[in-house]
PDB file of C-alpha atoms in Angstrom:
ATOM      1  CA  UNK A  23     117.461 130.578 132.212  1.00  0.00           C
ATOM      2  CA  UNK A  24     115.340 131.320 135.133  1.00  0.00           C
ATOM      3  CA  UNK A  25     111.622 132.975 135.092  1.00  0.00           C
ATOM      4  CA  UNK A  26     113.056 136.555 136.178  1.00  0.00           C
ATOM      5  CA  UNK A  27     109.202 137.074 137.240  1.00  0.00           C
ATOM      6  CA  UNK A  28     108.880 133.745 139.245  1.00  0.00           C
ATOM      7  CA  UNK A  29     109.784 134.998 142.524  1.00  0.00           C
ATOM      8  CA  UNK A  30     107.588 138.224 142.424  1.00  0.00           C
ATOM      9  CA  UNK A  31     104.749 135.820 141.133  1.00  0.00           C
ATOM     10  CA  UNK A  32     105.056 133.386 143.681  1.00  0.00           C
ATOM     11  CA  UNK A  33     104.778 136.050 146.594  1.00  0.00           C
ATOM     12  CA  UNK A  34     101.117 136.101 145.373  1.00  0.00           C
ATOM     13  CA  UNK A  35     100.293 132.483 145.425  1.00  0.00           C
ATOM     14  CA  UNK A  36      97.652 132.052 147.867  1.00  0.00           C
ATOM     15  CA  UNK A  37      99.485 129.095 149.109  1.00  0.00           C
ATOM     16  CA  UNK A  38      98.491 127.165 152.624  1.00  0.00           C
ATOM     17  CA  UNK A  39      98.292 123.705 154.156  1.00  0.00           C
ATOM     18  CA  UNK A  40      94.872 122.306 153.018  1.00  0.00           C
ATOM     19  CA  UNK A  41      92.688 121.834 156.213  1.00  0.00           C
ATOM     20  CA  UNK A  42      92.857 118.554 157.361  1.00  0.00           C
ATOM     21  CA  UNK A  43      96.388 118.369 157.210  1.00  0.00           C
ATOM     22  CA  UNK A  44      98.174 116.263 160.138  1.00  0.00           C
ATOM     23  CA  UNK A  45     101.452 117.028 161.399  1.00  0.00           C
ATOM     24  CA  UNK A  46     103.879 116.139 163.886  1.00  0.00           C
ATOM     25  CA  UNK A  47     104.461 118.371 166.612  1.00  0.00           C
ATOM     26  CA  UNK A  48     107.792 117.825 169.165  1.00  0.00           C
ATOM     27  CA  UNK A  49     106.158 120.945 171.892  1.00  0.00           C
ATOM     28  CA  UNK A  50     104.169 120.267 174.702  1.00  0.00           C
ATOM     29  CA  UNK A  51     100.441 121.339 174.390  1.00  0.00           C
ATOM     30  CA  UNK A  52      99.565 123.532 177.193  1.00  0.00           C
ATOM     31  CA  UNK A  53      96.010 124.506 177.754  1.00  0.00           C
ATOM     32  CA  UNK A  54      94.016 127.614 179.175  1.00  0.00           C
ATOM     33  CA  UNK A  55      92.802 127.377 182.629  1.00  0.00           C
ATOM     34  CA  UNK A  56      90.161 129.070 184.690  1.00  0.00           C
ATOM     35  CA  UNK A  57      92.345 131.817 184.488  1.00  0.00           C
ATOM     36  CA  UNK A  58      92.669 132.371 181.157  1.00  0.00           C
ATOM     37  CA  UNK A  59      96.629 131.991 181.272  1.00  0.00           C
ATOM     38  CA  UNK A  60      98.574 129.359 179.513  1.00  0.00           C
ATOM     39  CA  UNK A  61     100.248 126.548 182.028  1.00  0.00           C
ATOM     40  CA  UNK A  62     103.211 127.106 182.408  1.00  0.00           C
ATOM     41  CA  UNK A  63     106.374 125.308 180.249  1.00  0.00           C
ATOM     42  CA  UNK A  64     104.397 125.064 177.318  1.00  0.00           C
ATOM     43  CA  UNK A  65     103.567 126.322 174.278  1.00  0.00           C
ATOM     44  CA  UNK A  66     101.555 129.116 173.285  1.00  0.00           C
ATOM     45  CA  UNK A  67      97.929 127.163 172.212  1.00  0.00           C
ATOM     46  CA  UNK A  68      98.384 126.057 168.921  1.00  0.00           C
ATOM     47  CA  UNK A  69      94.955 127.029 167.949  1.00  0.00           C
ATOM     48  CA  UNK A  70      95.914 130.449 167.307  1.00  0.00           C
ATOM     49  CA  UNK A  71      97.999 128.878 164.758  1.00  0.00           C
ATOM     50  CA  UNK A  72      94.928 126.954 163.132  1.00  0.00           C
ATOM     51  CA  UNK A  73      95.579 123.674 164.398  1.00  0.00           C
ATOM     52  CA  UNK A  74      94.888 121.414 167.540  1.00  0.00           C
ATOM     53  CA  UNK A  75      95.080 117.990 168.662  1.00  0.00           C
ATOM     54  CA  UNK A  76      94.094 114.951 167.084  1.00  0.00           C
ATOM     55  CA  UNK A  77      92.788 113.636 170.641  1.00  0.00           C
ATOM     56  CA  UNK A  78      89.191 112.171 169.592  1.00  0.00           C
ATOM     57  CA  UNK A  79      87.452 115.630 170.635  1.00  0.00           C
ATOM     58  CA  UNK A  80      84.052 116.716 169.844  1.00  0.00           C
ATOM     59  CA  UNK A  81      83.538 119.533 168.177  1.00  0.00           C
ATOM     60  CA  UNK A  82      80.552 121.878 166.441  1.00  0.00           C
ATOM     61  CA  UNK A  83      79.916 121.432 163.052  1.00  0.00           C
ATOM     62  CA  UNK A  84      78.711 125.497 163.379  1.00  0.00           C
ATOM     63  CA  UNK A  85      82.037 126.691 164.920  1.00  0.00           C
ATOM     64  CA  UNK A  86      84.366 124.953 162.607  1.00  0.00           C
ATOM     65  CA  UNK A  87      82.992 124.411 159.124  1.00  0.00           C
ATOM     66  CA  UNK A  88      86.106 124.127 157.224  1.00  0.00           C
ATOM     67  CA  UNK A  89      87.611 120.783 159.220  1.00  0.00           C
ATOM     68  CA  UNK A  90      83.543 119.491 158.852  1.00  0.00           C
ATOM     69  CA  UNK A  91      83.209 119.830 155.277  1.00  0.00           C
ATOM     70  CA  UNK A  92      86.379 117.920 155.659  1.00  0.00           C
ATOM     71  CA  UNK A  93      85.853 115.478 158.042  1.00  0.00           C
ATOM     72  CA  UNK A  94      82.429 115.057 157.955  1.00  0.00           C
ATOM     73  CA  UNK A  95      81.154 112.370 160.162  1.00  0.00           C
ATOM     74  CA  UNK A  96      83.705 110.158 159.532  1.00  0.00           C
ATOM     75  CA  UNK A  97      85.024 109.797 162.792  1.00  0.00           C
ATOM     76  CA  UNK A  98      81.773 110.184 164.943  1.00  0.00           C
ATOM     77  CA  UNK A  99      79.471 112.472 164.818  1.00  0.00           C
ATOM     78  CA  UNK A 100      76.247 113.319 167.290  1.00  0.00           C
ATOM     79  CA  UNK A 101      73.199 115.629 166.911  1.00  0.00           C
ATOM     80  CA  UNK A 102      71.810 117.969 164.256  1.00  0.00           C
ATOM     81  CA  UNK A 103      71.441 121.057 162.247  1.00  0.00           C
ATOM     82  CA  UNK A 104      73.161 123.835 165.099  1.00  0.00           C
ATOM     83  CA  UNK A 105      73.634 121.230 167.361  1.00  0.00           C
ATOM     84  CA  UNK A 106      75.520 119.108 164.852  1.00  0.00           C
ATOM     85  CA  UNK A 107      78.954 117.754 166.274  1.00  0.00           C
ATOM     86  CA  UNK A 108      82.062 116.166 164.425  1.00  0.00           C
ATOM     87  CA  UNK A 109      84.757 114.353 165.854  1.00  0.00           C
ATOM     88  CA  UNK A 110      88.336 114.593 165.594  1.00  0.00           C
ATOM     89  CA  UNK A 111      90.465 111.563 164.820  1.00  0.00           C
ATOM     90  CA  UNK A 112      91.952 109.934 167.562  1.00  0.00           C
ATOM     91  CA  UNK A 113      95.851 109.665 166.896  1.00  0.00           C
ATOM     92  CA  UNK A 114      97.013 109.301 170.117  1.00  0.00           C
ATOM     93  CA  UNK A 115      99.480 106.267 170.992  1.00  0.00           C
ATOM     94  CA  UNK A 116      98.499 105.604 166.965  1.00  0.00           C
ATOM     95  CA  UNK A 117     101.252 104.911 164.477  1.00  0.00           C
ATOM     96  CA  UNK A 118      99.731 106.696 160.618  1.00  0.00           C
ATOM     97  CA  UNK A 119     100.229 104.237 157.712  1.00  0.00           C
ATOM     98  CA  UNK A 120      99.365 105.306 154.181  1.00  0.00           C
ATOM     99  CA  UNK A 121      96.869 103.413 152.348  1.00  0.00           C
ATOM    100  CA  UNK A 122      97.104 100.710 150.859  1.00  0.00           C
ATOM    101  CA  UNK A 123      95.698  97.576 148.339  1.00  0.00           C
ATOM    102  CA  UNK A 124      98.412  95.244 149.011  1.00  0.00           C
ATOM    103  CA  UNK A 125      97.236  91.894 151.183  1.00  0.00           C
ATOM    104  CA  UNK A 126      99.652  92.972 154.705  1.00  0.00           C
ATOM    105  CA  UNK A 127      97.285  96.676 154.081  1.00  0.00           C
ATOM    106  CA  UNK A 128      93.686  95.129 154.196  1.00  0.00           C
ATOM    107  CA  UNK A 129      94.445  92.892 156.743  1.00  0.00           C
ATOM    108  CA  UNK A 130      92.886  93.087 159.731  1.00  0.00           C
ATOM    109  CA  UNK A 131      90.996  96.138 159.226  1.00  0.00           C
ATOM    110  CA  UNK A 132      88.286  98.211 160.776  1.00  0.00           C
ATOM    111  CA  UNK A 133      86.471 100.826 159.682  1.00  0.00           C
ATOM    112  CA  UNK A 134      86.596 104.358 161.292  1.00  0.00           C
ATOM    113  CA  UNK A 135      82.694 104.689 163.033  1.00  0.00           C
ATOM    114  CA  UNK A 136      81.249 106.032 159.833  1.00  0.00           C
ATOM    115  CA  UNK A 137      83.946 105.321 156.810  1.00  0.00           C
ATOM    116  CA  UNK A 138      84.682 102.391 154.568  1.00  0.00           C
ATOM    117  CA  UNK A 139      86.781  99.138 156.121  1.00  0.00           C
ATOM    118  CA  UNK A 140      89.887  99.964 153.845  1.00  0.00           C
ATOM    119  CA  UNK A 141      89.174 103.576 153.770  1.00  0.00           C
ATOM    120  CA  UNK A 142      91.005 106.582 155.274  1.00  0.00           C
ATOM    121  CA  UNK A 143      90.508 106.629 159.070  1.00  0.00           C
ATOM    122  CA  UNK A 144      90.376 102.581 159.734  1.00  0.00           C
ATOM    123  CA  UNK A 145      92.610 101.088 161.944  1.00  0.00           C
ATOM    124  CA  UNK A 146      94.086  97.801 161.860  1.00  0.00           C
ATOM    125  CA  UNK A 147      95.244  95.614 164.619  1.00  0.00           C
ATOM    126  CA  UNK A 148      98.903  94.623 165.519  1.00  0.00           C
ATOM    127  CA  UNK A 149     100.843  91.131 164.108  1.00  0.00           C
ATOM    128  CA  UNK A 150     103.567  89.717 163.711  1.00  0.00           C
ATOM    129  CA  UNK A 151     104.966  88.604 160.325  1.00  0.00           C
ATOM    130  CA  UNK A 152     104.750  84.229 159.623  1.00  0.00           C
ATOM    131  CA  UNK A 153     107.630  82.455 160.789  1.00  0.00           C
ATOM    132  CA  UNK A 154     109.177  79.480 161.930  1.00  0.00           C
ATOM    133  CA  UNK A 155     110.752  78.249 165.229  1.00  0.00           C
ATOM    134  CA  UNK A 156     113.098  75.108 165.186  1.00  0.00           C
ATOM    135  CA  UNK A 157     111.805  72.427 167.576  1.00  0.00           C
ATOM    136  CA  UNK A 158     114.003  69.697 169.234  1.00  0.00           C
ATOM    137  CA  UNK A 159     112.452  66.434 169.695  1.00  0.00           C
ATOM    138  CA  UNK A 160     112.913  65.118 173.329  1.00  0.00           C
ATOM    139  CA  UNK A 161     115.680  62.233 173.254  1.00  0.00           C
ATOM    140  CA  UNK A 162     113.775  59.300 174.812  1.00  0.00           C
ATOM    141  CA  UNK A 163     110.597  59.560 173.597  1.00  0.00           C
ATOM    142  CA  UNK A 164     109.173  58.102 170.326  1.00  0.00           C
ATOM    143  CA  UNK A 165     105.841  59.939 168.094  1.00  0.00           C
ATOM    144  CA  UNK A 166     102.389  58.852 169.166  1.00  0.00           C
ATOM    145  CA  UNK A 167      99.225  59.254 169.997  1.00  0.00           C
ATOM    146  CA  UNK A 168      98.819  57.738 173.455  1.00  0.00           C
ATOM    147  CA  UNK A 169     101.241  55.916 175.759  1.00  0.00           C
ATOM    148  CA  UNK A 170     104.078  56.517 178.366  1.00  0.00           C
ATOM    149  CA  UNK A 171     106.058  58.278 175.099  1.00  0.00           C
ATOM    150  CA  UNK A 172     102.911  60.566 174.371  1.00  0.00           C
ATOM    151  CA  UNK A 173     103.082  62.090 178.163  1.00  0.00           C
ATOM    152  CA  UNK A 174     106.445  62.606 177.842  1.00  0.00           C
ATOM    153  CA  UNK A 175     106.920  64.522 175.123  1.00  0.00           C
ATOM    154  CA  UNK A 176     103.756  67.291 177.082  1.00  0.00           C
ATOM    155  CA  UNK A 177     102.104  68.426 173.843  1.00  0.00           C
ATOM    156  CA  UNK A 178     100.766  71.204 175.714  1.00  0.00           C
ATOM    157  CA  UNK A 179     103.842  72.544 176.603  1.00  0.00           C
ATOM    158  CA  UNK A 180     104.862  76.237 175.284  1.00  0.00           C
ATOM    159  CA  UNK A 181     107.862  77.456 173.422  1.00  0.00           C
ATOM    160  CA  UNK A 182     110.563  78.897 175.132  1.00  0.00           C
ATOM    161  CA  UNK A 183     111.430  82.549 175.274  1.00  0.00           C
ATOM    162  CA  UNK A 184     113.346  84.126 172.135  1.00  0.00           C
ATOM    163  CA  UNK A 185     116.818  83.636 172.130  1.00  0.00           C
ATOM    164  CA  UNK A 186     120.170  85.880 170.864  1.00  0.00           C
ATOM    165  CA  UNK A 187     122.529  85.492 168.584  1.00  0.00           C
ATOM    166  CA  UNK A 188     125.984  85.419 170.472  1.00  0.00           C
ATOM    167  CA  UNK A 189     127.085  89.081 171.452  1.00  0.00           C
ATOM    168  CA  UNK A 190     123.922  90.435 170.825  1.00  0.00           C
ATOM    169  CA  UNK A 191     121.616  92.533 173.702  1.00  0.00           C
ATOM    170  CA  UNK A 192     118.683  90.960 175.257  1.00  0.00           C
ATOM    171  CA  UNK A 193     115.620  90.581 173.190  1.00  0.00           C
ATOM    172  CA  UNK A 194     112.944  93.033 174.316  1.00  0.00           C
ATOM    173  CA  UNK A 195     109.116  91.600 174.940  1.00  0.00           C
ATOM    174  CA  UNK A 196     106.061  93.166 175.726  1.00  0.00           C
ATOM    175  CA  UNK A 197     102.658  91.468 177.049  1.00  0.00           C
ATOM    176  CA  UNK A 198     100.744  94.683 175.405  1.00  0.00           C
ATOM    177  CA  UNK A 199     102.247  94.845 171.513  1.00  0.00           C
ATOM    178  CA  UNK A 200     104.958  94.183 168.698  1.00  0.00           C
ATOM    179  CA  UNK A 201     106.433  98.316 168.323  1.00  0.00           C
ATOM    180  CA  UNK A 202     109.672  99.869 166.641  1.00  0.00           C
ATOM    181  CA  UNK A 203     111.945 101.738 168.304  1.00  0.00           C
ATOM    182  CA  UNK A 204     109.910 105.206 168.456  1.00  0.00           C
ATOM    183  CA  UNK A 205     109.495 108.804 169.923  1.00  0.00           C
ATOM    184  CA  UNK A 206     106.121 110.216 170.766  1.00  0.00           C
ATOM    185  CA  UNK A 207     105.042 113.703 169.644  1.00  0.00           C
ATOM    186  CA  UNK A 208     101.729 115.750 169.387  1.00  0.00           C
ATOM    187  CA  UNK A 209      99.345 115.298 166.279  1.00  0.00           C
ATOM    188  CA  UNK A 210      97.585 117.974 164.784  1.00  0.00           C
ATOM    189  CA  UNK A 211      95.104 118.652 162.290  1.00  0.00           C
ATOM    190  CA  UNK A 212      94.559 121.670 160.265  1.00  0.00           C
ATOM    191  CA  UNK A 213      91.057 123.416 161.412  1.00  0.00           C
ATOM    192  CA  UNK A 214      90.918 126.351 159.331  1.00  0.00           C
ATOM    193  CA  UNK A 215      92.747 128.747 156.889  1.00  0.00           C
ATOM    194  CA  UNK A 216      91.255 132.138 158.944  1.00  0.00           C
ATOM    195  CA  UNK A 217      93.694 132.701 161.358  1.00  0.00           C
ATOM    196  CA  UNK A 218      93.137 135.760 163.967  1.00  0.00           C
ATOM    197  CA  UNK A 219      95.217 138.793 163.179  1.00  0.00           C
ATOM    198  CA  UNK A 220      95.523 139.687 167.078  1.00  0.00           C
ATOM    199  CA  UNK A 221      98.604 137.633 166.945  1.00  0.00           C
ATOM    200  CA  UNK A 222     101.669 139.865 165.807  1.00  0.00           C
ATOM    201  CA  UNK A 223     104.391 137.205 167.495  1.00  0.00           C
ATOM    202  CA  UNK A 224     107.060 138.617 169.177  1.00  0.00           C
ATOM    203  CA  UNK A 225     108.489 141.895 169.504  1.00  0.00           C
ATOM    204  CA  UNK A 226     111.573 142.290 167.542  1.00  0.00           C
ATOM    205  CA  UNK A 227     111.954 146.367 167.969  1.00  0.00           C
ATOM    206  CA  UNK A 228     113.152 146.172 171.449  1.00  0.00           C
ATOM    207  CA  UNK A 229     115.907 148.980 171.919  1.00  0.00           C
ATOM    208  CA  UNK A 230     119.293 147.192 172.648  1.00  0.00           C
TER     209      UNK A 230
END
């Protein structure tokens, strides 16, 4: 049998997203310009939600003392006392992994500019996983170390390019990484829990 005062209890929760937080966002991010308006064919700034980018930005430990005591100086920091600044973590292009202690996890790290190598915040590098190619010894030529047999065979000669399995579409390369399939959206972190009240949303009492 249910709590019959859960749900009235739970209306009182002071319950929020801990700054900090990262989400994915699928809108565009417009910003203000000189004007003051927002450009045009995107979102409302997110800010007044209590979030923004995670785009690297530099911002005063003064003005936003919620994501410091947070953040800290983990990811940068220049300055001091009121002139203190913090900086954001740099997601963009950046696939988020959870942390790990497995080998594949501490492989290849690097620590974020003032964190721990395995900590929150490093990064590590791209790879691809051990394996094995089948090689084809050149009919003609016999092992060794020198000779007419030795040129032959080129031993600085590269692999060819993959190859696919019958019926199957061409195999994708890239000179710049090893990726999944993906989609790219908007970061954000959670700056603060005190939003501003100006913003009632919109109006729903239009007459009809």
């Amino acid at each position: 049998m249910s709590n019959p005062n859960f749900n009235s209890n739970f209306n009182l929760l002071p319950i929020s997203t801990p700054v900090g937080s990262i989400i994915a966002f699928a809108g565009k991010i417009g910003k203000p310009s000189d004007s003051g308006q927002i450009e045009p064919f995107t979102t409302q700034s997110i800010e007044a939600f209590g979030w923004m980018v995670c785009d690297g930005s530099a911002l005063s430990a003064y003005q936003y003392p919620e994501l410091y005591s947070v953040l800290g100086d983990l990811y940068g920091s220049s300055g001091s006392e009121s002139n203190l600044t913090f900086n954001l973590p740099d997601l963009r292009g950046q696939f988020l992994r959870g942390i790990g202690v497995d080998s594949a996890s501490t492989e290849n790290r690097t620590a974020a500019p003032n964190g721990d190598v395995n900590g929150v915040g490093s990064t590590q590098t791209d790879a691809l996983q051990t394996h094995v190619h089948t090689y084809s010894e050149p009919t003609g030529a016999s092992p060794g170390n020198s000779g007419p047999a030795f040129a032959a065979i080129n031993p600085n000669a590269l692999t060819g390019a993959p190859t696919n399995e019958p019926g199957q579409a061409t195999v994708k390369v890239s000179q710049l990484e090893t990726r999944p399939t993906n989609v790219f959206i908007n970061y954000l972190i959670k700056y603060t829990y005190n939003l501003s009240r100006g913003f009632t949303g919109p109006d729903t009492n239009t007459e009809s």
